GROMACS .gro file of C-alpha atoms in nm:
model
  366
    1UNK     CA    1  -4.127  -3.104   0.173
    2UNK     CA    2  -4.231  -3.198  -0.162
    3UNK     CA    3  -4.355  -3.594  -0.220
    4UNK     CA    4  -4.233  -3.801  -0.543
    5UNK     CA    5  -4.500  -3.881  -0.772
    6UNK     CA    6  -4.617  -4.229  -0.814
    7UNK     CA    7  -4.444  -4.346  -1.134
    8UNK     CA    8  -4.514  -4.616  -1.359
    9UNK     CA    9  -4.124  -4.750  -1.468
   10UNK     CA   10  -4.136  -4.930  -1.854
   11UNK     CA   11  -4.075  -5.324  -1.858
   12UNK     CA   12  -3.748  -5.427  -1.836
   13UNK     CA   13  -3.614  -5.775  -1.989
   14UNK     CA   14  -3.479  -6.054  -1.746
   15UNK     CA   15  -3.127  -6.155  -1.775
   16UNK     CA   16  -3.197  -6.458  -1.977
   17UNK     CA   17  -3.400  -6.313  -2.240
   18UNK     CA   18  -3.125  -6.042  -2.260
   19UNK     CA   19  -2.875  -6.291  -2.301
   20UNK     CA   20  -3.072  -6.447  -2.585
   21UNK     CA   21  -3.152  -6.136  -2.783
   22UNK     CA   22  -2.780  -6.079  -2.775
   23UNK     CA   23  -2.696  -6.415  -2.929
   24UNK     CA   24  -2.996  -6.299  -3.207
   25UNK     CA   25  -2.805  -5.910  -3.251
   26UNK     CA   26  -2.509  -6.253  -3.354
   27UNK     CA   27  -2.732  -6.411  -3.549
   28UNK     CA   28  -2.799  -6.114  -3.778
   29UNK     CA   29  -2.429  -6.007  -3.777
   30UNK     CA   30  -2.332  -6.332  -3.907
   31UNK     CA   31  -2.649  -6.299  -4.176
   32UNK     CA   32  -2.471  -6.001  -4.341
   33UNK     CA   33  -2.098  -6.023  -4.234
   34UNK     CA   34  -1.814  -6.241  -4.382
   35UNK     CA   35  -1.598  -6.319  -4.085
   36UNK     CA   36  -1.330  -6.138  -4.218
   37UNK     CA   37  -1.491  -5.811  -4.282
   38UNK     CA   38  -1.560  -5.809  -3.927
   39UNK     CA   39  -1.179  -5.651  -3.920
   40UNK     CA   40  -1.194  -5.470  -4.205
   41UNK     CA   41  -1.377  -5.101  -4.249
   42UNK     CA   42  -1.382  -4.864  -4.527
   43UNK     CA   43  -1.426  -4.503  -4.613
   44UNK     CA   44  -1.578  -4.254  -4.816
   45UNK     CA   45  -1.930  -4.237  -5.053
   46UNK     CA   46  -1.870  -4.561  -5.261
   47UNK     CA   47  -2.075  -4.548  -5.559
   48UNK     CA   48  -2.376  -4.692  -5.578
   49UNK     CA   49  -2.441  -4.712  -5.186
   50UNK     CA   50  -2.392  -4.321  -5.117
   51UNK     CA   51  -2.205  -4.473  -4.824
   52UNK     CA   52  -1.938  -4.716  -4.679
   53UNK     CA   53  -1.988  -5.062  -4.747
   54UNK     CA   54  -1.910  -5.151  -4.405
   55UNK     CA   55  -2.186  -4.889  -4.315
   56UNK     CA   56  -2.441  -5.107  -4.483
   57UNK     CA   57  -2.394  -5.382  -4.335
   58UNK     CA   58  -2.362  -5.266  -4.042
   59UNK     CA   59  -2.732  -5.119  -4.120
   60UNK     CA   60  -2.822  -5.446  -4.277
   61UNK     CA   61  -2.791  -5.579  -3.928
   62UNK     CA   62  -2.978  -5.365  -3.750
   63UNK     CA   63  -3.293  -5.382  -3.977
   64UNK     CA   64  -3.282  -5.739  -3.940
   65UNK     CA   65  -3.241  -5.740  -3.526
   66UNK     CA   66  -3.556  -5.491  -3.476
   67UNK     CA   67  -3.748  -5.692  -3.780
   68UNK     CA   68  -3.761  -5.302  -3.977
   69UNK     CA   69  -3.714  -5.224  -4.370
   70UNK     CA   70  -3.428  -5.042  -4.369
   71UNK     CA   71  -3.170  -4.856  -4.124
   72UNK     CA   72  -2.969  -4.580  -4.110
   73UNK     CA   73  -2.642  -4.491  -3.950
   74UNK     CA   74  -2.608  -4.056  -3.892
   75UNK     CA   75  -2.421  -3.833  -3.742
   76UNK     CA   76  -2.517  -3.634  -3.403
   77UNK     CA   77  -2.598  -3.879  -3.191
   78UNK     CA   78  -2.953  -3.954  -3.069
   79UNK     CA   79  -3.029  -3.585  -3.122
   80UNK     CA   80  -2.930  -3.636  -3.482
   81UNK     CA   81  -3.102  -3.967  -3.566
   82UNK     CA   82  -3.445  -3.772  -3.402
   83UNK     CA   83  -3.362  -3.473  -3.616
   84UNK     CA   84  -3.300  -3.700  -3.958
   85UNK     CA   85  -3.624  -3.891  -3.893
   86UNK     CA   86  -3.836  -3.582  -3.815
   87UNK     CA   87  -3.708  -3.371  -4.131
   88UNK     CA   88  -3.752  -3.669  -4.389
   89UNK     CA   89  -4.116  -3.694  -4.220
   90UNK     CA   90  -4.283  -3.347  -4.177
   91UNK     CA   91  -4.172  -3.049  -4.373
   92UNK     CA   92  -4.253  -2.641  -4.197
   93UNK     CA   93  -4.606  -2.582  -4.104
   94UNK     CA   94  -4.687  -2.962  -4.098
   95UNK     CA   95  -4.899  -3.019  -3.804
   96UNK     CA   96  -4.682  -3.283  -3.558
   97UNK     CA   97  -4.930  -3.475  -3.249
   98UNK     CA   98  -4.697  -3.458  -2.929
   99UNK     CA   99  -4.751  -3.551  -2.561
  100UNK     CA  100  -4.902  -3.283  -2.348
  101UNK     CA  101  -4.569  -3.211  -2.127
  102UNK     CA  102  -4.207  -3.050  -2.095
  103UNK     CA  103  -4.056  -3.163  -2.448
  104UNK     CA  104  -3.697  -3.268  -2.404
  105UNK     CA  105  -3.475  -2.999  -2.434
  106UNK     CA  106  -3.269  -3.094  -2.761
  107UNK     CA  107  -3.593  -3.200  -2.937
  108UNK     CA  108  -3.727  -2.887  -2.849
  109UNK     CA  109  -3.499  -2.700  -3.051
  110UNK     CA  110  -3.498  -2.917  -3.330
  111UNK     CA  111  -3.896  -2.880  -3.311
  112UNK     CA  112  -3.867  -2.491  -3.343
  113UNK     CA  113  -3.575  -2.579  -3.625
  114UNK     CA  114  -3.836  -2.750  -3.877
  115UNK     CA  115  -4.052  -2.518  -3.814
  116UNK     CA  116  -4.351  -2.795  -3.730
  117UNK     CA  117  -4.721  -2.670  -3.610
  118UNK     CA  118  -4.727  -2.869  -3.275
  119UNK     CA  119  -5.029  -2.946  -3.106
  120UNK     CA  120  -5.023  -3.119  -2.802
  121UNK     CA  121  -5.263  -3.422  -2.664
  122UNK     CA  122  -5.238  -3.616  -2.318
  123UNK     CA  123  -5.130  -3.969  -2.440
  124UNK     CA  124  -5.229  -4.078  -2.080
  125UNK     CA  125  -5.549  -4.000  -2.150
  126UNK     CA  126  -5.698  -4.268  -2.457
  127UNK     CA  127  -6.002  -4.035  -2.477
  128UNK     CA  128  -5.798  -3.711  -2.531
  129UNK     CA  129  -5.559  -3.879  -2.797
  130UNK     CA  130  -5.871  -4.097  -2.944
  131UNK     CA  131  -6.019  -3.792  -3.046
  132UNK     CA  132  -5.705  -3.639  -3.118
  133UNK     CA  133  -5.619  -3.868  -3.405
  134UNK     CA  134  -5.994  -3.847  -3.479
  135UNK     CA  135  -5.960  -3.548  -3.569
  136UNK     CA  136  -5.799  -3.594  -3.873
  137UNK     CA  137  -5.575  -3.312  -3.831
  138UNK     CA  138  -5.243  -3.520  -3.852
  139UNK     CA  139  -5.029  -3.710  -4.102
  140UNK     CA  140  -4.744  -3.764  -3.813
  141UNK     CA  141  -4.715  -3.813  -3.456
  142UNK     CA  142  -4.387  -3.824  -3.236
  143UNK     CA  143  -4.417  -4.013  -2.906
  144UNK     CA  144  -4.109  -4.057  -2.666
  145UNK     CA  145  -3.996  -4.397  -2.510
  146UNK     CA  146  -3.907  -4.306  -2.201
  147UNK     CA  147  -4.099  -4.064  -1.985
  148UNK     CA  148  -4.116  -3.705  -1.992
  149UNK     CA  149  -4.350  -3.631  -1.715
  150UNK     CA  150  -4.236  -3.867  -1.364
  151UNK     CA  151  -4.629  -3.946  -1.395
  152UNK     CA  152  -4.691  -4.035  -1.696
  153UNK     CA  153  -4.818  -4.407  -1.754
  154UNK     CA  154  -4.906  -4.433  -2.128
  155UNK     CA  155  -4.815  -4.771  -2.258
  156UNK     CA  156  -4.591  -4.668  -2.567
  157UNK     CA  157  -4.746  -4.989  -2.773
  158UNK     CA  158  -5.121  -4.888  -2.736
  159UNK     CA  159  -5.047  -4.505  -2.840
  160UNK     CA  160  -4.874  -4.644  -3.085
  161UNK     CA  161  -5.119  -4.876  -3.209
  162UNK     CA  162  -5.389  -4.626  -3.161
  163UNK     CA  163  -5.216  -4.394  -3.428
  164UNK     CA  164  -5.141  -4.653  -3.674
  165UNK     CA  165  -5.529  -4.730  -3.659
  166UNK     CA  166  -5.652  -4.398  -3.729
  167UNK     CA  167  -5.346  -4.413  -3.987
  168UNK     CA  168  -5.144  -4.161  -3.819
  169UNK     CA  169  -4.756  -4.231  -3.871
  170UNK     CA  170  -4.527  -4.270  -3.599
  171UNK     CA  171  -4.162  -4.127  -3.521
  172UNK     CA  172  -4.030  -4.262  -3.152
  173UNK     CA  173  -3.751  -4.129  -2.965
  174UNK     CA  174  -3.636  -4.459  -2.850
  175UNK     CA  175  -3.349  -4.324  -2.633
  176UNK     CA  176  -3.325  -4.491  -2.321
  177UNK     CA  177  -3.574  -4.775  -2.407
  178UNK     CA  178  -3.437  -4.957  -2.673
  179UNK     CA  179  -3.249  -5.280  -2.575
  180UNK     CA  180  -3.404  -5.229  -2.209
  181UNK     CA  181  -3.733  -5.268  -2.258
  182UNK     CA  182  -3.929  -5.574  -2.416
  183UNK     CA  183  -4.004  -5.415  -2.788
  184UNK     CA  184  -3.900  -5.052  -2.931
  185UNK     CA  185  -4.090  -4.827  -3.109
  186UNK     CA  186  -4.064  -4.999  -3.438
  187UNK     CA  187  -4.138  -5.364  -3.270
  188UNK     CA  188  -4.429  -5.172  -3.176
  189UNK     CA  189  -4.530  -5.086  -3.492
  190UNK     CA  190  -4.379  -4.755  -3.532
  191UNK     CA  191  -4.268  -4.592  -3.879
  192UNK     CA  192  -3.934  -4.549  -3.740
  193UNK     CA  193  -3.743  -4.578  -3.384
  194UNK     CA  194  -3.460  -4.287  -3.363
  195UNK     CA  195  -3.185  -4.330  -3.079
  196UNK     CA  196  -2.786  -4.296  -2.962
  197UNK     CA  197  -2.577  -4.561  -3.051
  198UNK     CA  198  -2.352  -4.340  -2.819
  199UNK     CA  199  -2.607  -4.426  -2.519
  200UNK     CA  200  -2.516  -4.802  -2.583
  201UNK     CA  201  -2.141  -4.797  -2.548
  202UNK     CA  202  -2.096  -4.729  -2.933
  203UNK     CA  203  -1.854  -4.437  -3.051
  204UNK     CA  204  -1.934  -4.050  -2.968
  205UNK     CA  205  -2.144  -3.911  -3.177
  206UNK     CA  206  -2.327  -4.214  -3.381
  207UNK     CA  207  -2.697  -4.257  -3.353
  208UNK     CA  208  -2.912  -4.438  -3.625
  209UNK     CA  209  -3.281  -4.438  -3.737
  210UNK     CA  210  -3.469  -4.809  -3.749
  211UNK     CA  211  -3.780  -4.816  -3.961
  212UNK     CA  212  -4.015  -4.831  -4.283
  213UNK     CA  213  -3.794  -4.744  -4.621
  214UNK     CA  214  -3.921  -4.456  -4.755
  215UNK     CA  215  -3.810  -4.275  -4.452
  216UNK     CA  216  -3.487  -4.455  -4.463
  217UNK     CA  217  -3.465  -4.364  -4.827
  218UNK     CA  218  -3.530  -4.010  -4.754
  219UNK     CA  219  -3.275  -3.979  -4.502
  220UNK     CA  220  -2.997  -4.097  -4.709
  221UNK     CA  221  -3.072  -3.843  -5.014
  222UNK     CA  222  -3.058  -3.556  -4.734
  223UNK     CA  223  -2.770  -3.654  -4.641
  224UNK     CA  224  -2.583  -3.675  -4.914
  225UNK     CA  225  -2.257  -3.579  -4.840
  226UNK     CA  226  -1.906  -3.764  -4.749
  227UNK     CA  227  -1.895  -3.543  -4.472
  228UNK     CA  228  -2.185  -3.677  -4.321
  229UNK     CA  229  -2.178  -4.021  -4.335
  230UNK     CA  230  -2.098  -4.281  -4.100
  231UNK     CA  231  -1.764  -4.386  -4.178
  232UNK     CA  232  -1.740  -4.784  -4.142
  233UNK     CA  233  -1.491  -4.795  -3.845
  234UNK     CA  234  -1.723  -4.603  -3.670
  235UNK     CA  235  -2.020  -4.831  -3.777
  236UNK     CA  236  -1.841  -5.124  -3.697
  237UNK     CA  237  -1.707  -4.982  -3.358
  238UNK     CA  238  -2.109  -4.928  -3.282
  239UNK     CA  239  -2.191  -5.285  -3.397
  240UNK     CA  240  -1.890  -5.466  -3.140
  241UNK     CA  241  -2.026  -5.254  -2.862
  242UNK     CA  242  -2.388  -5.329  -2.922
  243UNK     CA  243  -2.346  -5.695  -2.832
  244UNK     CA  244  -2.267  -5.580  -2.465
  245UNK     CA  245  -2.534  -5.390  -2.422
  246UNK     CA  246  -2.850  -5.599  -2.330
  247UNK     CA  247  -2.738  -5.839  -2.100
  248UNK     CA  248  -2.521  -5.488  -1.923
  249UNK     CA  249  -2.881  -5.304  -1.912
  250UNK     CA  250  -3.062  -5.603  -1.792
  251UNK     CA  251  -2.829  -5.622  -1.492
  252UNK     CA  252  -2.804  -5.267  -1.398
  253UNK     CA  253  -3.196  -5.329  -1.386
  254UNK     CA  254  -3.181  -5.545  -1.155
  255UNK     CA  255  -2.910  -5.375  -0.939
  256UNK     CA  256  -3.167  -5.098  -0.949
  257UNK     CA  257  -3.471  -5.267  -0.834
  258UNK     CA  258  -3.208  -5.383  -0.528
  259UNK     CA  259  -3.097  -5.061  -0.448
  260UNK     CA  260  -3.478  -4.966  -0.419
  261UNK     CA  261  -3.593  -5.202  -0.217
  262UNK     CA  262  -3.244  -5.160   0.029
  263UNK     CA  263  -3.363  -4.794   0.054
  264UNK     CA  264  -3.696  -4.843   0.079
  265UNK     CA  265  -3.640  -5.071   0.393
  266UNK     CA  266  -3.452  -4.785   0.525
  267UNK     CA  267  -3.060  -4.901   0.497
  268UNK     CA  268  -2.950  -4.507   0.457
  269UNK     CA  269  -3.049  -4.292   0.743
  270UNK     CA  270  -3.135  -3.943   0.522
  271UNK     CA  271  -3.375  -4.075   0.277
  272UNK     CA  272  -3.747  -4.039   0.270
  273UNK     CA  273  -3.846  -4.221  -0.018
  274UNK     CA  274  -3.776  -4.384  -0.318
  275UNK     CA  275  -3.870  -4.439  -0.657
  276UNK     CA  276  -3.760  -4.607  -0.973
  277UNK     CA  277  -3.863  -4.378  -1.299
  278UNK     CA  278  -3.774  -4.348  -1.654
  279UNK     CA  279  -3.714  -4.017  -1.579
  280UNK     CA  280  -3.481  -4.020  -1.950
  281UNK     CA  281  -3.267  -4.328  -1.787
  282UNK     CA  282  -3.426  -4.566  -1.584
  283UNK     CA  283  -3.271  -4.467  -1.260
  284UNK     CA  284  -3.331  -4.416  -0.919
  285UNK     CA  285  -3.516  -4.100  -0.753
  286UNK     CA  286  -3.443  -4.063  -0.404
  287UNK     CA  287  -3.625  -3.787  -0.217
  288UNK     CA  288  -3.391  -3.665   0.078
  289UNK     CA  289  -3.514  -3.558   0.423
  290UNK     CA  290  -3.353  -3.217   0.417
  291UNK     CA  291  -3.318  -3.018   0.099
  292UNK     CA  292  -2.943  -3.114   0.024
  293UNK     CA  293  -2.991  -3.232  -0.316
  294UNK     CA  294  -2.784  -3.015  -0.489
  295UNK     CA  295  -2.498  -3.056  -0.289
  296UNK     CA  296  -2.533  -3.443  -0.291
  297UNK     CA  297  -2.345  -3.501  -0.677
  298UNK     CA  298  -1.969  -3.310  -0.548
  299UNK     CA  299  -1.973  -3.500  -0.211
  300UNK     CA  300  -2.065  -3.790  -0.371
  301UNK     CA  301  -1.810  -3.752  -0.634
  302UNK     CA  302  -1.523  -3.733  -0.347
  303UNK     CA  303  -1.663  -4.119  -0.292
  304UNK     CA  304  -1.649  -4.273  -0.569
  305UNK     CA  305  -1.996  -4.126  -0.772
  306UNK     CA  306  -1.984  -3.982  -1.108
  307UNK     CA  307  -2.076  -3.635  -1.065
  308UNK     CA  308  -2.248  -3.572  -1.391
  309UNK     CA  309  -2.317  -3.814  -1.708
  310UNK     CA  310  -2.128  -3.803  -2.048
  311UNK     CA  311  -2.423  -3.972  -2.248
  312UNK     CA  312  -2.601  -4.187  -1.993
  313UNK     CA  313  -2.481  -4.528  -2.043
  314UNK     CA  314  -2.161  -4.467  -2.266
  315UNK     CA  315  -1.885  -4.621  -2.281
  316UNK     CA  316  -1.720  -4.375  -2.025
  317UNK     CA  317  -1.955  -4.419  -1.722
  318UNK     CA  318  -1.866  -4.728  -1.531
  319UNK     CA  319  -1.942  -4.540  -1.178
  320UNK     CA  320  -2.228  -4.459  -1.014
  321UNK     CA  321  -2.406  -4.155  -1.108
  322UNK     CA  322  -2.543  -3.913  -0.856
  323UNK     CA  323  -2.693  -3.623  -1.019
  324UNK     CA  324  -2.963  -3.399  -1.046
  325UNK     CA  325  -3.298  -3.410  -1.157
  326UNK     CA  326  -3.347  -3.411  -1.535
  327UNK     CA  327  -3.410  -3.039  -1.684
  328UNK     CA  328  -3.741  -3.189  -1.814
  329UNK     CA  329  -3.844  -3.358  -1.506
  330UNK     CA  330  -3.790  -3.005  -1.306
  331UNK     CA  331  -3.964  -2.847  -1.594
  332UNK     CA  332  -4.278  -3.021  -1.481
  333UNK     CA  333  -4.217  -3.024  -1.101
  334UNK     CA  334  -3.978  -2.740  -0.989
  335UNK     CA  335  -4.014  -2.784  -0.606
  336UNK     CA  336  -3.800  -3.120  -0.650
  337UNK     CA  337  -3.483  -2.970  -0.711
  338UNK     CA  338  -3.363  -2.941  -0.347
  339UNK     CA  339  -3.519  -3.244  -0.201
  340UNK     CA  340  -3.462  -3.505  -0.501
  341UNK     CA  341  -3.141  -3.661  -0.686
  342UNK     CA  342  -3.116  -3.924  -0.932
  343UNK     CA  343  -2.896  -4.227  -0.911
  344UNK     CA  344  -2.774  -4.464  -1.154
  345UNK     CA  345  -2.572  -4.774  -1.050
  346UNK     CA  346  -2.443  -4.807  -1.398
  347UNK     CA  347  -2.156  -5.100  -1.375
  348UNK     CA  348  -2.151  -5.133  -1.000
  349UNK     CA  349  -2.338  -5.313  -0.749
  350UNK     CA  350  -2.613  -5.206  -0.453
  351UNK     CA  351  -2.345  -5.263  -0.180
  352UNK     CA  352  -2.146  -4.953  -0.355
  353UNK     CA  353  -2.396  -4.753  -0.439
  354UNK     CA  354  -2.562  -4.759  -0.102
  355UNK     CA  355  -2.227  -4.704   0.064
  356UNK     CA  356  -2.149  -4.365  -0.145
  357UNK     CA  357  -2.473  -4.264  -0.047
  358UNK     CA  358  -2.445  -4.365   0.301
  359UNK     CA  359  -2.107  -4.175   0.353
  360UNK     CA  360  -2.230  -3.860   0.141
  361UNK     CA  361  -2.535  -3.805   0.343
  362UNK     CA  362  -2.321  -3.839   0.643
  363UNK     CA  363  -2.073  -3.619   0.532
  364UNK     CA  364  -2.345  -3.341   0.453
  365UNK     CA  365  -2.501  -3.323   0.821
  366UNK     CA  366  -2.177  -3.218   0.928
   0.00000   0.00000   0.00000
């Protein structure tokens, strides 16, 4: 029987502070919006902006909320925004500084797409990545939010800071983090924060990159066609969800941290341990006492459980989510996948989620 790493979970923000940054994401909106254009939402490259005009503002807004130069709106997603920042920063052959572990799947293949020289450093090691960025082999490095190894315990801000000392830019994959945790990438310091608008209840498909301008700028001249913008429904569809979103996170935060002590205390008969990770979503991993895990998400699912995620934290997940391990996660620790799921309360409260679980592990011993 396999035992669950200690993990080391990112801060989370209280329910009043998320409250308050979500009458500051107002704030800005109201900075750069007439209150009638909050109805109204173009189309098409409009001369002179490459872009809807309800697109910039929308952009306008979100440089102002995370205190950045200049923002852009793209297409695919979180994936997309990653992919954007990471072409306009490194071209084929460029050397790239990573983390020393599993890369996420989807940045992985964007990685092999540019064509980047990675070498990897342990960023929970200062010494390794001290001498790494010493080294004075790098122009760029890309460090992820959330973890990628159930171990890791870097403190995003001090790699960050670390790089921009030994001036060594910075692109973050903020997916996961941003609007959960205290400060993203570019709060940090970062040259630009890349995540899913999608993740945070906005429209399929719409991520957006937060950071310096020349990045920004170079984003925008790749992608220069109608095709590929942003159109402003879409932007503005992104910008009414967005208001939702902290004070949402910061309660299924504290649902979580509930649903791991109720666990812990040993409410469910069936598990052995518990732990609350960034393991991509901050979620819960629950180590089983019999190697049932992968049957766990379809009985689940007949109580109530989402079965699998759409985006993690869209719009379209309201229940519970029971699921497997992250490919990542299993990546770097195989012998988990029998003995470990992952659970997400996502809109609901302990009471259910402990209940689904209760009746699911039941249901299994039969």
């Amino acid at each position: 029987m396999p035992v669950l790493p200690r993990t080391f979970p990112l801060a989370t923000v209280t329910l009043e502070d998320a409250a308050q940054r979500q009458f500051r994401l107002l704030e800005c909106t109201a900075a750069h919006f007439e209150g009638p254009q909050l109805f109204e939402a173009d189309a098409g490259v409009v001369p002179g902006l490459g872009r809807p005009r309800t697109t910039a503002r929308v952009e306008a807004v979100l440089a102002d909320y995370f205190g950045a130069e200049d923002a852009a709106l793209v297409q695919g997603a979180g994936t997309g925004a990653i992919r954007a920042a990471l072409g306009a920063a490194v071209s084929p052959g460029d050397p790239l500084l990573i983390h020393r572990a599993p890369v996420y799947r989807t940045t992985a293949v964007t990685l092999r797409g540019l064509g980047v020289r990675t070498t990897e450093a342990d960023f929970n090691d200062r010494t390794a990545l001290r001498r790494a960025l010493e080294s004075g082999a790098f122009s760029w490095a890309y460090v992820q939010h959330s973890r990628q190894r159930l171990a890791d315990s870097y403190d995003p801000g001090e790699v960050l800071a670390a790089c921009r000392a030994a001036g060594v830019r910075t692109v973050v994959d903020d997916n996961y983090a941003v609007m959960r945790v205290p400060a993203s990438g570019v709060e940090l310091g970062a040259d630009a924060s890349c995540f899913s608008l999608f993740k945070l209840h906005g429209p399929e498909g719409v991520g957006v990159v937060v950071g310096a301008r020349d990045l920004i700028a170079h984003i925008r001249a790749d992608n220069y066609s109608g095709g590929g913008q942003v159109q402003g429904h879409q932007a503005l569809d992104a910008l009414r969800a967005l208001t939702h979103v902290p004070v949402l996170w910061a309660l299924q935060s504290r649902v979580g941290a509930e649903i791991a002590e109720r666990l812990t205390a040993g409410e469910v008969p069936g598990v052995a341990e518990v732990r609350i990770a960034n393991a991509q979503d901050r979620c819960l991993l629950v180590r089983l006492d019999r190697p049932v895990a992968r049957e766990l998400p379809a009985v689940a699912a007949r109580h109530g459980a989402a079965p699998y995620p759409v985006g993690s934290n869209s719009r379209y997940e309201i229940a519970p989510l029971v699921y497997r391990m992250s490919g990542s996660s299993l990546d770097d620790d195989p012998g988990l996948a029998d003995w470990t799921v992952r659970i997400n309360p996502m809109r609901a409260g302990a009471d259910l989620v402990i209940e689904i679980l209760r009746r699911s592990l039941h249901d299994l011993k039969g």
